[in-house]
Amino acid sequence: MDGKRDENTNWCQSVGGIVLKGNEVLLVRHTYGAGKGKLIIPGGYVKINETPQEALCREVLEETTVIAKPTRLVGVRFNLKDWYAVFLMDYIEGTPNSDNRENSEALFMDINEAIKSPDVPDLTRVILKGVIENKDNALENKPFVSREKHGEYSFYGI
């Protein structure tokens, strides 16, 4: 983030994408905030007059230069101030490249290695484990509750 607040952004609506290419998942190394230095799934905020799916395609392309298409909703994280929707995405084309702003690295990593990596934070790990365990049925509908610096939240797999 460059410090400017975009007035065309819904700051309480955000999305993340699980882009799978074979057994690999697309991850970015975040450069700011609570996730600084961590490998997370790409995503970001929804703009006004933009659907969550449109926002996700735009964010993945901006952050990684990869083109991907959302195929289904796999989970939602809620807290008192906002929501975060996570979609499974089909890889279309492109080689991951960092945007050198919001992330310092963009890469495909074996999904089983990603869930074991100390560089992957808890929420991303839970989401990826759910994809592995329930690939055909989306995520199991059990809430994952966590307390972090920015407050308590619940993540529900669909």
mmCIF file of C-alpha atoms in Angstrom:
data_model
loop_
_atom_site.group_PDB
_atom_site.id
_atom_site.type_symbol
_atom_site.label_atom_id
_atom_site.label_comp_id
_atom_site.label_asym_id
_atom_site.label_seq_id
_atom_site.Cartn_x
_atom_site.Cartn_y
_atom_site.Cartn_z
ATOM 1 C CA MET A 1 0.000 0.000 0.000
ATOM 2 C CA ASP A 2 1.314 3.418 -0.864
ATOM 3 C CA GLY A 3 -0.303 5.265 2.046
ATOM 4 C CA LYS A 4 -3.050 6.879 -0.072
ATOM 5 C CA ARG A 5 -6.662 6.015 0.771
ATOM 6 C CA ASP A 6 -8.665 5.333 -2.382
ATOM 7 C CA GLU A 7 -12.153 6.856 -2.000
ATOM 8 C CA ASN A 8 -13.423 4.295 -4.542
ATOM 9 C CA THR A 9 -12.688 1.379 -2.179
ATOM 10 C CA ASN A 10 -14.999 -0.530 0.153
ATOM 11 C CA TRP A 11 -12.561 -0.790 3.088
ATOM 12 C CA CYS A 12 -14.809 -3.319 4.869
ATOM 13 C CA GLN A 13 -14.985 -5.786 1.933
ATOM 14 C CA SER A 14 -11.980 -7.861 0.892
ATOM 15 C CA VAL A 15 -11.276 -11.009 -1.092
ATOM 16 C CA GLY A 16 -8.574 -13.654 -1.398
ATOM 17 C CA GLY A 17 -7.904 -16.224 -4.093
ATOM 18 C CA ILE A 18 -6.596 -19.759 -3.995
ATOM 19 C CA VAL A 19 -5.081 -20.121 -7.461
ATOM 20 C CA LEU A 20 -4.176 -23.746 -8.108
ATOM 21 C CA LYS A 21 -1.888 -24.880 -10.895
ATOM 22 C CA GLY A 22 -1.703 -28.645 -10.543
ATOM 23 C CA ASN A 23 -0.618 -29.264 -6.940
ATOM 24 C CA GLU A 24 0.842 -25.777 -6.547
ATOM 25 C CA VAL A 25 -0.790 -22.719 -4.999
ATOM 26 C CA LEU A 26 -0.054 -19.097 -5.837
ATOM 27 C CA LEU A 27 1.354 -17.130 -2.877
ATOM 28 C CA VAL A 28 2.745 -13.634 -2.342
ATOM 29 C CA ARG A 29 5.190 -12.393 0.317
ATOM 30 C CA HIS A 30 3.437 -9.439 1.963
ATOM 31 C CA THR A 31 5.407 -6.220 2.575
ATOM 32 C CA TYR A 32 3.333 -4.427 5.251
ATOM 33 C CA GLY A 33 1.038 -4.799 8.252
ATOM 34 C CA ALA A 34 0.446 -7.912 10.349
ATOM 35 C CA GLY A 35 1.372 -10.133 7.394
ATOM 36 C CA LYS A 36 4.693 -8.436 6.633
ATOM 37 C CA GLY A 37 7.227 -11.013 5.428
ATOM 38 C CA LYS A 38 4.620 -13.813 5.355
ATOM 39 C CA LEU A 39 3.430 -15.865 2.385
ATOM 40 C CA ILE A 40 -0.301 -15.389 1.857
ATOM 41 C CA ILE A 41 -2.829 -15.941 -0.900
ATOM 42 C CA PRO A 42 -3.231 -12.904 -3.180
ATOM 43 C CA GLY A 43 -6.205 -10.609 -2.788
ATOM 44 C CA GLY A 44 -7.337 -7.207 -1.624
ATOM 45 C CA TYR A 45 -10.194 -4.771 -1.226
ATOM 46 C CA VAL A 46 -13.321 -4.553 -3.341
ATOM 47 C CA LYS A 47 -13.894 -1.235 -5.126
ATOM 48 C CA ILE A 48 -17.260 0.510 -5.200
ATOM 49 C CA ASN A 49 -19.426 -0.870 -8.056
ATOM 50 C CA GLU A 50 -17.200 -3.955 -8.370
ATOM 51 C CA THR A 51 -18.253 -7.509 -7.542
ATOM 52 C CA PRO A 52 -16.055 -9.588 -5.227
ATOM 53 C CA GLN A 53 -15.190 -11.820 -8.209
ATOM 54 C CA GLU A 54 -14.154 -8.850 -10.369
ATOM 55 C CA ALA A 55 -12.077 -7.455 -7.507
ATOM 56 C CA LEU A 56 -10.334 -10.780 -7.053
ATOM 57 C CA CYS A 57 -9.402 -11.126 -10.732
ATOM 58 C CA ARG A 58 -8.060 -7.559 -10.695
ATOM 59 C CA GLU A 59 -6.102 -8.030 -7.448
ATOM 60 C CA VAL A 60 -4.510 -11.330 -8.511
ATOM 61 C CA LEU A 61 -3.442 -9.804 -11.834
ATOM 62 C CA GLU A 62 -2.113 -6.596 -10.195
ATOM 63 C CA GLU A 63 -0.204 -8.461 -7.476
ATOM 64 C CA THR A 64 1.185 -11.375 -9.505
ATOM 65 C CA THR A 65 0.617 -10.824 -13.281
ATOM 66 C CA VAL A 66 -1.231 -14.180 -13.248
ATOM 67 C CA ILE A 67 -4.660 -14.433 -14.869
ATOM 68 C CA ALA A 68 -7.102 -16.601 -12.915
ATOM 69 C CA LYS A 69 -10.867 -17.067 -12.774
ATOM 70 C CA PRO A 70 -12.925 -17.585 -9.573
ATOM 71 C CA THR A 71 -14.840 -20.873 -9.639
ATOM 72 C CA ARG A 72 -16.438 -21.075 -6.196
ATOM 73 C CA LEU A 73 -16.579 -19.502 -2.772
ATOM 74 C CA VAL A 74 -14.720 -21.652 -0.237
ATOM 75 C CA GLY A 75 -14.904 -19.581 2.920
ATOM 76 C CA VAL A 76 -15.680 -16.302 4.617
ATOM 77 C CA ARG A 77 -13.962 -14.567 7.542
ATOM 78 C CA PHE A 78 -16.010 -12.168 9.629
ATOM 79 C CA ASN A 79 -15.113 -9.817 12.452
ATOM 80 C CA LEU A 80 -16.792 -6.747 13.900
ATOM 81 C CA LYS A 81 -15.489 -4.358 11.243
ATOM 82 C CA ASP A 82 -15.279 -6.250 7.952
ATOM 83 C CA TRP A 83 -15.560 -9.438 5.907
ATOM 84 C CA TYR A 84 -13.094 -11.393 3.767
ATOM 85 C CA ALA A 85 -14.364 -13.857 1.135
ATOM 86 C CA VAL A 86 -12.043 -16.577 -0.198
ATOM 87 C CA PHE A 87 -12.556 -18.110 -3.629
ATOM 88 C CA LEU A 88 -11.018 -21.132 -5.339
ATOM 89 C CA MET A 89 -9.680 -19.983 -8.717
ATOM 90 C CA ASP A 90 -8.718 -21.698 -11.954
ATOM 91 C CA TYR A 91 -5.274 -20.746 -13.234
ATOM 92 C CA ILE A 92 -5.597 -19.388 -16.794
ATOM 93 C CA GLU A 93 -2.105 -18.132 -17.695
ATOM 94 C CA GLY A 94 0.941 -16.186 -16.623
ATOM 95 C CA THR A 95 4.164 -16.501 -14.675
ATOM 96 C CA PRO A 96 4.102 -15.060 -11.146
ATOM 97 C CA ASN A 97 5.886 -11.716 -10.815
ATOM 98 C CA SER A 98 5.887 -9.519 -7.714
ATOM 99 C CA ASP A 99 4.260 -6.106 -7.882
ATOM 100 C CA ASN A 100 7.204 -4.856 -5.731
ATOM 101 C CA ARG A 101 4.769 -2.768 -3.699
ATOM 102 C CA GLU A 102 2.329 -4.849 -1.690
ATOM 103 C CA ASN A 103 4.500 -7.935 -2.039
ATOM 104 C CA SER A 104 8.176 -8.651 -2.525
ATOM 105 C CA GLU A 105 7.727 -12.090 -4.069
ATOM 106 C CA ALA A 106 5.072 -13.999 -6.032
ATOM 107 C CA LEU A 107 5.444 -17.733 -6.582
ATOM 108 C CA PHE A 108 3.772 -21.074 -7.034
ATOM 109 C CA MET A 109 4.533 -23.432 -4.136
ATOM 110 C CA ASP A 110 3.536 -27.046 -3.583
ATOM 111 C CA ILE A 111 0.374 -26.792 -1.469
ATOM 112 C CA ASN A 112 1.555 -29.486 0.978
ATOM 113 C CA GLU A 113 4.836 -27.612 1.521
ATOM 114 C CA ALA A 114 2.938 -24.349 1.970
ATOM 115 C CA ILE A 115 0.853 -25.651 4.884
ATOM 116 C CA LYS A 116 4.059 -26.735 6.659
ATOM 117 C CA SER A 117 5.991 -23.530 5.973
ATOM 118 C CA PRO A 118 6.682 -21.240 8.962
ATOM 119 C CA ASP A 119 6.285 -18.328 6.509
ATOM 120 C CA VAL A 120 2.576 -19.124 6.042
ATOM 121 C CA PRO A 121 0.291 -17.558 8.714
ATOM 122 C CA ASP A 122 -2.473 -19.478 10.489
ATOM 123 C CA LEU A 123 -5.471 -18.279 8.458
ATOM 124 C CA THR A 124 -3.768 -19.046 5.132
ATOM 125 C CA ARG A 125 -2.718 -22.452 6.483
ATOM 126 C CA VAL A 126 -6.297 -23.256 7.601
ATOM 127 C CA ILE A 127 -7.675 -22.236 4.213
ATOM 128 C CA LEU A 128 -5.115 -24.342 2.309
ATOM 129 C CA LYS A 129 -5.641 -27.382 4.572
ATOM 130 C CA GLY A 130 -9.369 -27.119 3.937
ATOM 131 C CA VAL A 131 -8.788 -27.087 0.184
ATOM 132 C CA ILE A 132 -6.600 -30.213 0.400
ATOM 133 C CA GLU A 133 -9.000 -32.107 2.660
ATOM 134 C CA ASN A 134 -12.207 -31.092 0.912
ATOM 135 C CA LYS A 135 -11.141 -30.392 -2.661
ATOM 136 C CA ASP A 136 -14.343 -31.766 -4.174
ATOM 137 C CA ASN A 137 -16.745 -30.453 -1.517
ATOM 138 C CA ALA A 138 -15.179 -27.062 -0.660
ATOM 139 C CA LEU A 139 -14.352 -26.486 3.013
ATOM 140 C CA GLU A 140 -16.080 -28.190 5.911
ATOM 141 C CA ASN A 141 -18.532 -25.873 7.651
ATOM 142 C CA LYS A 142 -16.660 -25.599 10.967
ATOM 143 C CA PRO A 143 -15.700 -22.167 12.250
ATOM 144 C CA PHE A 144 -12.030 -21.384 12.818
ATOM 145 C CA VAL A 145 -11.804 -18.724 15.516
ATOM 146 C CA SER A 146 -8.620 -16.790 16.191
ATOM 147 C CA ARG A 147 -7.566 -13.835 18.295
ATOM 148 C CA GLU A 148 -4.919 -11.665 16.702
ATOM 149 C CA LYS A 149 -3.517 -8.155 17.114
ATOM 150 C CA HIS A 150 -6.352 -6.703 15.064
ATOM 151 C CA GLY A 151 -9.125 -8.489 16.984
ATOM 152 C CA GLU A 152 -11.054 -11.690 17.053
ATOM 153 C CA TYR A 153 -12.438 -13.172 13.880
ATOM 154 C CA SER A 154 -14.201 -16.330 12.739
ATOM 155 C CA PHE A 155 -13.516 -18.085 9.447
ATOM 156 C CA TYR A 156 -16.248 -20.342 8.040
ATOM 157 C CA GLY A 157 -15.605 -22.830 5.292
ATOM 158 C CA ILE A 158 -18.513 -23.133 2.893
#
